[in-house]
Amino acid sequence: MQNLPFSRRRFLGSMLSLASTTAAPFALNLAAMGNAAAQSAGDYKAMVCLFMAGGNDAFNTVLATDPTSWNEYLRLRNTGGAASIHLPGVGETGGVLPVVPATAQAGRSFALHPQLAPLKGLFDNGRAAIVANVGTLIQPATLAQYKAGSVALPPKLFSHNDQQSTWQSGAPEGASVGWGGRIADVAGAGNANAMFTAISAAGNTVFLSGRQVRQFQVGQAGAVPIRGLGGSLYGSTGGAGALQAIINDASGDLIEQEHVAVVQRAIASQNILSGAMLAAGAGGVPNPPPYVNPNTGASGVNPLAVQLQTVARIIGGRGALGATRQVFYVTLGSFDTHDRQKELHADLMARLAHALAYFDATLAALQGADLRRQVTTFTASDFGRTFSSNGDGTDHGWGAHHFVVGGAVKGRDIYGAFPATGLGHELDVGSGALLPTTSVDQYGATLAKWFGVADSQLAGVFPNIGNFGQRDLGFMTTT
């Protein structure tokens, strides 16, 4: 009990850090208006993390197609019958899509999954790059060190929850701060309202939680309102007013008063964002065109594209929000393809490419301006998958290839050494799962430097970055 006053003070201090101001919406909008000139000057950047939840099979996403690699690919992935997970070859109808990186890798040629045609277009036009064999690492490791346990390794490898968290935060499940949030803490300090610095269109994520910045979650319609404050409540038109009176009652103790302040800030922020976001559809951000399921031929709504539309609508309101730096999070699920991989992965690749191409086209003409150079989207995933097949799918792996998309990307290239195709090579930790040669820290640090994080600040965002010689992988422009 002697520690109670100190605990209360700490609690109240934490609550006060949840928002940058207790001002009313009008005052917040005045602050935002003060930053409008900076916005028009082009001092705006956004990063969008596109998380492929479940563990994307990178071996069927980006493929080596030189004869040695392709023959080994067919030998190990063509298990016979309808269950085989191999893709048709170069030049075949519906075959893999050749890409020619600007920097040659001796004796190697490459291609993308047949459903990634829109993404191939971005790659060929210089607005998309591939980063090879990225994964969670504490320090560089060789296969011999991995087998001997003589080097520090991320805990709980091959576990979905833990590796999702490690990718996003640098620590297994239970981590409270992610590197997207830590970047927002540093680079988003100039925003007029910190509430709109880190925004998730896909629910709660540790990636966006900072030491000071707190993530703001939105749905398809925008900010999620407190239920019952408008219209009728439990069938009573007076219910909303009664609920509002309860929310506004600050007559209690200090904790109750602070709770009232926090809720009022949430309501104020919801009103600000609702007023700032561009409309969806005619007169605002165009609705995504239907995507076509390659397995059925049926067209429908692509939820990932809708999430990116929401991101574009918020970016369109950046001036009213007083935002110069924003970090976003979107997700596409169902990548845990232990079964029916060929069919399921084809649909996922179609959704991924459709959404990225839509977002690129939307940013090219947002509010009559081309914002593609100011917005960078990058993929992430729990882990890659095994090269060997379990029959009609794959199992949990480690390293994987990823895409970075945007006008500031040094595109049409593959960064990092592309691993050998097959089993039993120097990076095979078992069943063809790849020992990463590029760390998530290096991948994220390259993005962070473009975003405005100084080299001297990188260790505060990525605690392990000092273990790696190369902090900047070179796939982003310097501005």
GROMACS .gro file of C-alpha atoms in nm:
model
  479
    1MET     CA    1   0.000   0.000   0.000
    2GLN     CA    2   0.294   0.234   0.056
    3ASN     CA    3   0.359   0.233  -0.318
    4LEU     CA    4   0.002   0.326  -0.414
    5PRO     CA    5   0.052   0.706  -0.461
    6PHE     CA    6   0.354   0.646  -0.686
    7SER     CA    7   0.164   0.387  -0.889
    8ARG     CA    8  -0.126   0.628  -0.933
    9ARG     CA    9   0.105   0.904  -1.050
   10ARG     CA   10   0.266   0.668  -1.301
   11PHE     CA   11  -0.075   0.557  -1.424
   12LEU     CA   12  -0.197   0.914  -1.472
   13GLY     CA   13   0.126   1.005  -1.647
   14SER     CA   14   0.075   0.719  -1.892
   15MET     CA   15  -0.284   0.823  -1.953
   16LEU     CA   16  -0.176   1.181  -2.023
   17SER     CA   17   0.066   1.056  -2.290
   18LEU     CA   18  -0.215   0.898  -2.492
   19ALA     CA   19  -0.282   1.220  -2.678
   20SER     CA   20  -0.090   1.534  -2.759
   21THR     CA   21  -0.358   1.775  -2.641
   22THR     CA   22  -0.683   1.799  -2.450
   23ALA     CA   23  -0.807   2.078  -2.674
   24ALA     CA   24  -1.145   2.068  -2.841
   25PRO     CA   25  -1.183   1.976  -3.208
   26PHE     CA   26  -1.187   2.340  -3.314
   27ALA     CA   27  -0.852   2.408  -3.152
   28LEU     CA   28  -0.704   2.092  -3.298
   29ASN     CA   29  -0.818   2.195  -3.644
   30LEU     CA   30  -0.655   2.535  -3.598
   31ALA     CA   31  -0.326   2.360  -3.523
   32ALA     CA   32  -0.370   2.142  -3.829
   33MET     CA   33  -0.442   2.442  -4.048
   34GLY     CA   34  -0.115   2.593  -3.930
   35ASN     CA   35   0.071   2.305  -4.095
   36ALA     CA   36  -0.115   2.326  -4.427
   37ALA     CA   37   0.162   2.532  -4.588
   38ALA     CA   38   0.419   2.267  -4.509
   39GLN     CA   39   0.194   2.002  -4.660
   40SER     CA   40   0.155   2.192  -4.985
   41ALA     CA   41   0.532   2.225  -5.003
   42GLY     CA   42   0.556   1.849  -5.036
   43ASP     CA   43   0.705   1.779  -4.694
   44TYR     CA   44   0.505   1.461  -4.649
   45LYS     CA   45   0.601   1.095  -4.641
   46ALA     CA   46   0.408   0.782  -4.557
   47MET     CA   47   0.510   0.421  -4.508
   48VAL     CA   48   0.256   0.140  -4.551
   49CYS     CA   49   0.331  -0.201  -4.404
   50LEU     CA   50   0.143  -0.473  -4.593
   51PHE     CA   51   0.156  -0.780  -4.372
   52MET     CA   52   0.091  -1.117  -4.538
   53ALA     CA   53  -0.033  -1.306  -4.234
   54GLY     CA   54   0.037  -1.678  -4.213
   55GLY     CA   55   0.375  -1.702  -4.385
   56ASN     CA   56   0.399  -1.637  -4.757
   57ASP     CA   57   0.560  -1.901  -4.981
   58ALA     CA   58   0.835  -1.689  -5.133
   59PHE     CA   59   0.955  -1.979  -5.350
   60ASN     CA   60   0.640  -1.954  -5.563
   61THR     CA   61   0.634  -1.574  -5.545
   62VAL     CA   62   0.979  -1.491  -5.685
   63LEU     CA   63   1.148  -1.776  -5.873
   64ALA     CA   64   1.492  -1.839  -6.018
   65THR     CA   65   1.441  -1.964  -6.375
   66ASP     CA   66   1.792  -2.032  -6.503
   67PRO     CA   67   1.811  -2.397  -6.618
   68THR     CA   68   1.990  -2.530  -6.310
   69SER     CA   69   1.749  -2.361  -6.071
   70TRP     CA   70   1.437  -2.441  -6.271
   71ASN     CA   71   1.521  -2.808  -6.309
   72GLU     CA   72   1.574  -2.838  -5.935
   73TYR     CA   73   1.249  -2.649  -5.871
   74LEU     CA   74   1.054  -2.891  -6.091
   75ARG     CA   75   1.225  -3.195  -5.943
   76LEU     CA   76   1.131  -3.105  -5.587
   77ARG     CA   77   0.799  -2.927  -5.627
   78ASN     CA   78   0.641  -3.135  -5.901
   79THR     CA   79   0.524  -3.417  -5.675
   80GLY     CA   80   0.285  -3.554  -5.938
   81GLY     CA   81  -0.088  -3.520  -5.987
   82ALA     CA   82  -0.322  -3.236  -5.898
   83ALA     CA   83  -0.155  -3.190  -5.559
   84SER     CA   84   0.175  -3.066  -5.708
   85ILE     CA   85   0.266  -2.715  -5.607
   86HIS     CA   86   0.496  -2.630  -5.899
   87LEU     CA   87   0.408  -2.348  -6.138
   88PRO     CA   88   0.409  -2.365  -6.519
   89GLY     CA   89   0.736  -2.261  -6.676
   90VAL     CA   90   0.857  -1.961  -6.871
   91GLY     CA   91   0.684  -1.918  -7.205
   92GLU     CA   92   0.395  -2.153  -7.127
   93THR     CA   93   0.038  -2.025  -7.135
   94GLY     CA   94  -0.024  -1.878  -6.795
   95GLY     CA   95   0.339  -1.939  -6.707
   96VAL     CA   96   0.564  -1.752  -6.467
   97LEU     CA   97   0.637  -1.391  -6.561
   98PRO     CA   98   1.003  -1.312  -6.645
   99VAL     CA   99   1.162  -1.007  -6.481
  100VAL     CA  100   1.505  -0.871  -6.563
  101PRO     CA  101   1.673  -0.696  -6.268
  102ALA     CA  102   1.899  -0.401  -6.342
  103THR     CA  103   2.183  -0.568  -6.153
  104ALA     CA  104   2.268  -0.910  -6.291
  105GLN     CA  105   2.325  -1.204  -6.057
  106ALA     CA  106   2.575  -1.429  -6.234
  107GLY     CA  107   2.411  -1.714  -6.419
  108ARG     CA  108   2.066  -1.647  -6.273
  109SER     CA  109   1.736  -1.544  -6.431
  110PHE     CA  110   1.412  -1.466  -6.249
  111ALA     CA  111   1.035  -1.457  -6.274
  112LEU     CA  112   0.722  -1.380  -6.072
  113HIS     CA  113   0.412  -1.586  -6.000
  114PRO     CA  114   0.167  -1.589  -6.295
  115GLN     CA  115  -0.090  -1.387  -6.097
  116LEU     CA  116   0.152  -1.102  -6.025
  117ALA     CA  117   0.125  -0.936  -6.369
  118PRO     CA  118   0.023  -0.594  -6.225
  119LEU     CA  119   0.318  -0.609  -5.986
  120LYS     CA  120   0.551  -0.708  -6.272
  121GLY     CA  121   0.434  -0.390  -6.445
  122LEU     CA  122   0.537  -0.184  -6.142
  123PHE     CA  123   0.873  -0.365  -6.130
  124ASP     CA  124   0.940  -0.310  -6.502
  125ASN     CA  125   0.848   0.059  -6.468
  126GLY     CA  126   1.099   0.107  -6.186
  127ARG     CA  127   0.848   0.154  -5.902
  128ALA     CA  128   0.895  -0.185  -5.735
  129ALA     CA  129   1.197  -0.375  -5.608
  130ILE     CA  130   1.254  -0.721  -5.460
  131VAL     CA  131   1.459  -0.770  -5.144
  132ALA     CA  132   1.585  -1.128  -5.127
  133ASN     CA  133   1.583  -1.362  -4.828
  134VAL     CA  134   1.475  -1.130  -4.548
  135GLY     CA  135   1.403  -1.268  -4.202
  136THR     CA  136   1.424  -1.220  -3.830
  137LEU     CA  137   1.784  -1.219  -3.704
  138ILE     CA  138   1.968  -1.091  -3.398
  139GLN     CA  139   2.307  -1.101  -3.572
  140PRO     CA  140   2.445  -1.258  -3.891
  141ALA     CA  141   2.453  -1.637  -3.874
  142THR     CA  142   2.596  -1.920  -4.079
  143LEU     CA  143   2.441  -2.262  -4.113
  144ALA     CA  144   2.721  -2.412  -3.899
  145GLN     CA  145   2.654  -2.157  -3.624
  146TYR     CA  146   2.281  -2.223  -3.645
  147LYS     CA  147   2.330  -2.599  -3.608
  148ALA     CA  148   2.581  -2.558  -3.324
  149GLY     CA  149   2.369  -2.304  -3.140
  150SER     CA  150   2.678  -2.084  -3.115
  151VAL     CA  151   2.511  -1.761  -3.224
  152ALA     CA  152   2.216  -1.568  -3.079
  153LEU     CA  153   1.896  -1.650  -3.268
  154PRO     CA  154   1.542  -1.510  -3.247
  155PRO     CA  155   1.341  -1.712  -2.993
  156LYS     CA  156   1.056  -1.939  -3.095
  157LEU     CA  157   1.137  -1.964  -3.464
  158PHE     CA  158   0.863  -2.113  -3.687
  159SER     CA  159   0.585  -2.008  -3.445
  160HIS     CA  160   0.319  -1.791  -3.610
  161ASN     CA  161   0.237  -1.560  -3.319
  162ASP     CA  162   0.596  -1.521  -3.205
  163GLN     CA  163   0.744  -1.462  -3.549
  164GLN     CA  164   0.468  -1.216  -3.644
  165SER     CA  165   0.558  -1.024  -3.330
  166THR     CA  166   0.932  -1.055  -3.390
  167TRP     CA  167   0.895  -0.927  -3.747
  168GLN     CA  168   0.695  -0.629  -3.621
  169SER     CA  169   0.872  -0.550  -3.295
  170GLY     CA  170   1.198  -0.743  -3.262
  171ALA     CA  171   1.064  -0.960  -2.979
  172PRO     CA  172   0.826  -1.260  -2.953
  173GLU     CA  173   0.460  -1.251  -2.855
  174GLY     CA  174   0.399  -1.018  -2.562
  175ALA     CA  175   0.606  -0.728  -2.700
  176SER     CA  176   0.443  -0.390  -2.647
  177VAL     CA  177   0.636  -0.164  -2.887
  178GLY     CA  178   0.692  -0.216  -3.261
  179TRP     CA  179   0.943  -0.067  -3.502
  180GLY     CA  180   0.674   0.113  -3.698
  181GLY     CA  181   0.572   0.287  -3.375
  182ARG     CA  182   0.933   0.362  -3.284
  183ILE     CA  183   0.984   0.520  -3.628
  184ALA     CA  184   0.667   0.724  -3.572
  185ASP     CA  185   0.802   0.841  -3.235
  186VAL     CA  186   1.109   0.987  -3.406
  187ALA     CA  187   0.997   1.098  -3.752
  188GLY     CA  188   0.643   1.197  -3.657
  189ALA     CA  189   0.747   1.452  -3.397
  190GLY     CA  190   0.657   1.735  -3.636
  191ASN     CA  191   0.294   1.631  -3.674
  192ALA     CA  192   0.043   1.878  -3.532
  193ASN     CA  193  -0.154   1.596  -3.371
  194ALA     CA  194   0.029   1.278  -3.275
  195MET     CA  195  -0.302   1.089  -3.275
  196PHE     CA  196  -0.287   1.054  -3.655
  197THR     CA  197   0.077   0.946  -3.689
  198ALA     CA  198   0.035   0.566  -3.674
  199ILE     CA  199  -0.286   0.432  -3.827
  200SER     CA  200  -0.402   0.074  -3.872
  201ALA     CA  201  -0.671  -0.020  -4.123
  202ALA     CA  202  -0.651  -0.383  -4.008
  203GLY     CA  203  -0.711  -0.387  -3.633
  204ASN     CA  204  -0.467  -0.389  -3.344
  205THR     CA  205  -0.100  -0.448  -3.426
  206VAL     CA  206   0.217  -0.424  -3.219
  207PHE     CA  207   0.395  -0.286  -3.528
  208LEU     CA  208   0.239   0.059  -3.478
  209SER     CA  209   0.276   0.085  -3.100
  210GLY     CA  210   0.546   0.336  -3.008
  211ARG     CA  211   0.696   0.454  -2.683
  212GLN     CA  212   0.496   0.776  -2.710
  213VAL     CA  213   0.283   0.732  -3.021
  214ARG     CA  214  -0.029   0.519  -2.990
  215GLN     CA  215  -0.188   0.357  -3.293
  216PHE     CA  216  -0.520   0.486  -3.421
  217GLN     CA  217  -0.743   0.214  -3.563
  218VAL     CA  218  -0.985   0.277  -3.849
  219GLY     CA  219  -1.237   0.076  -4.043
  220GLN     CA  220  -1.364   0.099  -4.400
  221ALA     CA  221  -1.582   0.396  -4.305
  222GLY     CA  222  -1.302   0.571  -4.119
  223ALA     CA  223  -1.261   0.627  -3.746
  224VAL     CA  224  -1.459   0.385  -3.532
  225PRO     CA  225  -1.711   0.588  -3.327
  226ILE     CA  226  -1.831   0.515  -2.975
  227ARG     CA  227  -2.158   0.331  -3.014
  228GLY     CA  228  -2.475   0.497  -2.898
  229LEU     CA  229  -2.371   0.863  -2.918
  230GLY     CA  230  -2.592   0.925  -3.220
  231GLY     CA  231  -2.950   0.826  -3.297
  232SER     CA  232  -3.137   0.605  -3.052
  233LEU     CA  233  -2.987   0.388  -2.780
  234TYR     CA  234  -3.177   0.079  -2.669
  235GLY     CA  235  -3.477   0.216  -2.855
  236SER     CA  236  -3.474   0.549  -2.674
  237THR     CA  237  -3.402   0.879  -2.846
  238GLY     CA  238  -3.292   1.017  -2.510
  239GLY     CA  239  -3.041   0.739  -2.455
  240ALA     CA  240  -2.766   0.904  -2.658
  241GLY     CA  241  -2.792   1.222  -2.454
  242ALA     CA  242  -2.779   1.026  -2.129
  243LEU     CA  243  -2.469   0.838  -2.245
  244GLN     CA  244  -2.305   1.166  -2.348
  245ALA     CA  245  -2.379   1.310  -2.002
  246ILE     CA  246  -2.214   1.009  -1.837
  247ILE     CA  247  -1.910   1.042  -2.061
  248ASN     CA  248  -1.879   1.413  -1.978
  249ASP     CA  249  -1.917   1.369  -1.602
  250ALA     CA  250  -1.577   1.465  -1.460
  251SER     CA  251  -1.697   1.508  -1.101
  252GLY     CA  252  -1.526   1.194  -0.972
  253ASP     CA  253  -1.170   1.127  -0.853
  254LEU     CA  254  -0.855   1.189  -1.055
  255ILE     CA  255  -0.872   0.858  -1.238
  256GLU     CA  256  -1.234   0.918  -1.344
  257GLN     CA  257  -1.148   1.272  -1.456
  258GLU     CA  258  -0.861   1.147  -1.666
  259HIS     CA  259  -1.083   0.874  -1.816
  260VAL     CA  260  -1.330   1.145  -1.919
  261ALA     CA  261  -1.048   1.343  -2.080
  262VAL     CA  262  -0.924   1.040  -2.274
  263VAL     CA  263  -1.272   0.952  -2.402
  264GLN     CA  264  -1.338   1.312  -2.501
  265ARG     CA  265  -1.011   1.319  -2.693
  266ALA     CA  266  -1.115   0.999  -2.871
  267ILE     CA  267  -1.447   1.155  -2.971
  268ALA     CA  268  -1.272   1.472  -3.083
  269SER     CA  269  -1.021   1.274  -3.290
  270GLN     CA  270  -1.298   1.069  -3.451
  271ASN     CA  271  -1.474   1.390  -3.552
  272ILE     CA  272  -1.154   1.543  -3.690
  273LEU     CA  273  -1.063   1.237  -3.896
  274SER     CA  274  -1.418   1.199  -4.028
  275GLY     CA  275  -1.406   1.557  -4.148
  276ALA     CA  276  -1.058   1.532  -4.297
  277MET     CA  277  -1.078   1.203  -4.489
  278LEU     CA  278  -1.161   1.216  -4.857
  279ALA     CA  279  -1.485   1.052  -4.961
  280ALA     CA  280  -1.490   0.703  -5.110
  281GLY     CA  281  -1.610   0.675  -5.468
  282ALA     CA  282  -1.730   0.954  -5.693
  283GLY     CA  283  -1.580   1.290  -5.601
  284GLY     CA  284  -1.319   1.133  -5.373
  285VAL     CA  285  -1.091   0.831  -5.384
  286PRO     CA  286  -1.211   0.593  -5.658
  287ASN     CA  287  -1.344   0.259  -5.546
  288PRO     CA  288  -1.117  -0.035  -5.634
  289PRO     CA  289  -1.220  -0.218  -5.950
  290PRO     CA  290  -1.336  -0.578  -5.900
  291TYR     CA  291  -1.064  -0.837  -5.875
  292VAL     CA  292  -1.098  -1.174  -6.049
  293ASN     CA  293  -1.041  -1.499  -5.865
  294PRO     CA  294  -0.806  -1.694  -6.097
  295ASN     CA  295  -0.947  -2.027  -5.982
  296THR     CA  296  -1.316  -1.957  -6.042
  297GLY     CA  297  -1.322  -1.660  -6.279
  298ALA     CA  298  -1.563  -1.486  -6.042
  299SER     CA  299  -1.514  -1.115  -5.977
  300GLY     CA  300  -1.563  -0.951  -5.640
  301VAL     CA  301  -1.436  -0.708  -5.379
  302ASN     CA  302  -1.071  -0.729  -5.272
  303PRO     CA  303  -1.060  -0.641  -4.899
  304LEU     CA  304  -0.691  -0.551  -4.920
  305ALA     CA  305  -0.765  -0.296  -5.192
  306VAL     CA  306  -1.040  -0.150  -4.973
  307GLN     CA  307  -0.792  -0.113  -4.685
  308LEU     CA  308  -0.555   0.071  -4.918
  309GLN     CA  309  -0.840   0.291  -5.035
  310THR     CA  310  -0.896   0.387  -4.670
  311VAL     CA  311  -0.525   0.468  -4.639
  312ALA     CA  312  -0.546   0.686  -4.952
  313ARG     CA  313  -0.849   0.867  -4.812
  314ILE     CA  314  -0.655   0.951  -4.495
  315ILE     CA  315  -0.348   1.058  -4.692
  316GLY     CA  316  -0.579   1.287  -4.886
  317GLY     CA  317  -0.671   1.457  -4.557
  318ARG     CA  318  -0.311   1.500  -4.440
  319GLY     CA  319  -0.327   1.880  -4.452
  320ALA     CA  320  -0.635   1.901  -4.230
  321LEU     CA  321  -0.477   1.648  -3.994
  322GLY     CA  322  -0.150   1.842  -3.973
  323ALA     CA  323   0.046   1.531  -4.067
  324THR     CA  324   0.391   1.537  -4.227
  325ARG     CA  325   0.483   1.175  -4.146
  326GLN     CA  326   0.243   0.882  -4.122
  327VAL     CA  327   0.289   0.506  -4.080
  328PHE     CA  328   0.005   0.275  -4.190
  329TYR     CA  329  -0.068  -0.095  -4.150
  330VAL     CA  330  -0.281  -0.318  -4.374
  331THR     CA  331  -0.300  -0.693  -4.393
  332LEU     CA  332  -0.388  -0.986  -4.617
  333GLY     CA  333  -0.443  -1.319  -4.442
  334SER     CA  334  -0.464  -1.694  -4.516
  335PHE     CA  335  -0.099  -1.747  -4.617
  336ASP     CA  336  -0.060  -2.055  -4.394
  337THR     CA  337  -0.080  -2.288  -4.694
  338HIS     CA  338  -0.020  -2.633  -4.550
  339ASP     CA  339  -0.286  -2.766  -4.790
  340ARG     CA  340  -0.415  -2.677  -5.138
  341GLN     CA  341  -0.130  -2.431  -5.176
  342LYS     CA  342  -0.129  -2.400  -5.554
  343GLU     CA  343  -0.492  -2.294  -5.568
  344LEU     CA  344  -0.500  -2.082  -5.251
  345HIS     CA  345  -0.170  -1.906  -5.319
  346ALA     CA  346  -0.278  -1.813  -5.672
  347ASP     CA  347  -0.578  -1.629  -5.532
  348LEU     CA  348  -0.364  -1.454  -5.270
  349MET     CA  349  -0.114  -1.341  -5.532
  350ALA     CA  350  -0.397  -1.208  -5.747
  351ARG     CA  351  -0.533  -1.007  -5.452
  352LEU     CA  352  -0.186  -0.876  -5.363
  353ALA     CA  353  -0.103  -0.755  -5.715
  354HIS     CA  354  -0.451  -0.614  -5.775
  355ALA     CA  355  -0.440  -0.409  -5.454
  356LEU     CA  356  -0.087  -0.276  -5.508
  357ALA     CA  357  -0.161  -0.172  -5.866
  358TYR     CA  358  -0.484   0.000  -5.755
  359PHE     CA  359  -0.299   0.188  -5.479
  360ASP     CA  360  -0.026   0.297  -5.720
  361ALA     CA  361  -0.280   0.428  -5.970
  362THR     CA  362  -0.476   0.603  -5.694
  363LEU     CA  363  -0.170   0.781  -5.555
  364ALA     CA  364  -0.072   0.889  -5.907
  365ALA     CA  365  -0.377   1.116  -5.927
  366LEU     CA  366  -0.476   1.184  -5.566
  367GLN     CA  367  -0.625   1.533  -5.546
  368GLY     CA  368  -0.475   1.608  -5.886
  369ALA     CA  369  -0.119   1.538  -5.769
  370ASP     CA  370   0.120   1.245  -5.802
  371LEU     CA  371   0.200   1.128  -5.448
  372ARG     CA  372   0.370   0.802  -5.542
  373ARG     CA  373   0.716   0.937  -5.457
  374GLN     CA  374   0.597   1.031  -5.110
  375VAL     CA  375   0.439   0.696  -5.019
  376THR     CA  376   0.628   0.366  -4.990
  377THR     CA  377   0.454   0.032  -4.941
  378PHE     CA  378   0.649  -0.274  -4.828
  379THR     CA  379   0.552  -0.634  -4.763
  380ALA     CA  380   0.619  -0.838  -4.451
  381SER     CA  381   0.514  -1.184  -4.330
  382ASP     CA  382   0.556  -1.421  -4.035
  383PHE     CA  383   0.821  -1.616  -4.226
  384GLY     CA  384   0.875  -1.793  -4.557
  385ARG     CA  385   0.793  -2.158  -4.610
  386THR     CA  386   0.977  -2.482  -4.674
  387PHE     CA  387   1.099  -2.555  -5.024
  388SER     CA  388   0.998  -2.918  -4.996
  389SER     CA  389   0.630  -3.002  -5.026
  390ASN     CA  390   0.426  -3.189  -4.770
  391GLY     CA  391   0.207  -3.326  -5.050
  392ASP     CA  392  -0.010  -3.035  -5.160
  393GLY     CA  393   0.132  -2.756  -4.944
  394THR     CA  394   0.434  -2.635  -4.750
  395ASP     CA  395   0.531  -2.595  -4.388
  396HIS     CA  396   0.674  -2.311  -4.178
  397GLY     CA  397   1.005  -2.167  -4.294
  398TRP     CA  398   1.219  -1.863  -4.213
  399GLY     CA  399   1.372  -1.627  -4.472
  400ALA     CA  400   1.160  -1.497  -4.762
  401HIS     CA  401   1.162  -1.246  -5.049
  402HIS     CA  402   0.971  -0.919  -5.017
  403PHE     CA  403   0.847  -0.632  -5.233
  404VAL     CA  404   0.897  -0.258  -5.185
  405VAL     CA  405   0.673  -0.035  -5.399
  406GLY     CA  406   0.667   0.341  -5.458
  407GLY     CA  407   0.805   0.628  -5.659
  408ALA     CA  408   1.101   0.672  -5.421
  409VAL     CA  409   1.204   0.307  -5.462
  410LYS     CA  410   1.508   0.228  -5.676
  411GLY     CA  411   1.304  -0.027  -5.863
  412ARG     CA  412   1.355  -0.290  -6.133
  413ASP     CA  413   1.615  -0.465  -5.923
  414ILE     CA  414   1.672  -0.745  -5.673
  415TYR     CA  415   1.861  -0.646  -5.357
  416GLY     CA  416   2.066  -0.905  -5.172
  417ALA     CA  417   2.207  -1.234  -5.296
  418PHE     CA  418   1.933  -1.461  -5.426
  419PRO     CA  419   1.969  -1.804  -5.257
  420ALA     CA  420   2.028  -2.133  -5.432
  421THR     CA  421   1.724  -2.331  -5.541
  422GLY     CA  422   1.682  -2.671  -5.385
  423LEU     CA  423   1.777  -2.860  -5.070
  424GLY     CA  424   2.099  -2.921  -4.880
  425HIS     CA  425   2.268  -2.592  -4.970
  426GLU     CA  426   2.450  -2.353  -4.735
  427LEU     CA  427   2.130  -2.171  -4.629
  428ASP     CA  428   1.902  -2.474  -4.584
  429VAL     CA  429   1.814  -2.510  -4.214
  430GLY     CA  430   1.583  -2.804  -4.291
  431SER     CA  431   1.339  -2.897  -4.568
  432GLY     CA  432   1.464  -2.600  -4.768
  433ALA     CA  433   1.366  -2.336  -4.511
  434LEU     CA  434   1.603  -2.043  -4.567
  435LEU     CA  435   1.851  -1.905  -4.317
  436PRO     CA  436   1.802  -1.529  -4.379
  437THR     CA  437   2.090  -1.330  -4.528
  438THR     CA  438   1.916  -0.993  -4.478
  439SER     CA  439   1.773  -0.902  -4.138
  440VAL     CA  440   1.439  -0.734  -4.076
  441ASP     CA  441   1.643  -0.466  -3.898
  442GLN     CA  442   1.836  -0.384  -4.216
  443TYR     CA  443   1.517  -0.390  -4.423
  444GLY     CA  444   1.338  -0.158  -4.180
  445ALA     CA  445   1.639   0.070  -4.128
  446THR     CA  446   1.659   0.136  -4.503
  447LEU     CA  447   1.295   0.245  -4.499
  448ALA     CA  448   1.344   0.445  -4.179
  449LYS     CA  449   1.634   0.647  -4.322
  450TRP     CA  450   1.424   0.746  -4.623
  451PHE     CA  451   1.144   0.838  -4.385
  452GLY     CA  452   1.363   1.081  -4.193
  453VAL     CA  453   1.521   0.881  -3.911
  454ALA     CA  454   1.884   0.989  -3.872
  455ASP     CA  455   2.161   0.731  -3.875
  456SER     CA  456   2.238   0.819  -3.512
  457GLN     CA  457   1.876   0.737  -3.419
  458LEU     CA  458   1.857   0.396  -3.585
  459ALA     CA  459   1.984   0.204  -3.281
  460GLY     CA  460   1.692   0.340  -3.079
  461VAL     CA  461   1.450   0.202  -3.338
  462PHE     CA  462   1.633  -0.122  -3.423
  463PRO     CA  463   1.837  -0.232  -3.117
  464ASN     CA  464   2.020  -0.503  -3.314
  465ILE     CA  465   2.118  -0.288  -3.611
  466GLY     CA  466   2.472  -0.246  -3.475
  467ASN     CA  467   2.530  -0.619  -3.529
  468PHE     CA  468   2.501  -0.578  -3.906
  469GLY     CA  469   2.763  -0.407  -4.116
  470GLN     CA  470   2.524  -0.270  -4.379
  471ARG     CA  471   2.248  -0.049  -4.242
  472ASP     CA  472   2.121   0.082  -4.574
  473LEU     CA  473   2.044  -0.180  -4.838
  474GLY     CA  474   2.022   0.087  -5.107
  475PHE     CA  475   1.670   0.026  -5.241
  476MET     CA  476   1.541   0.374  -5.147
  477THR     CA  477   1.636   0.716  -5.283
  478THR     CA  478   1.801   0.957  -5.040
  479THR     CA  479   1.514   1.207  -5.055
   0.00000   0.00000   0.00000
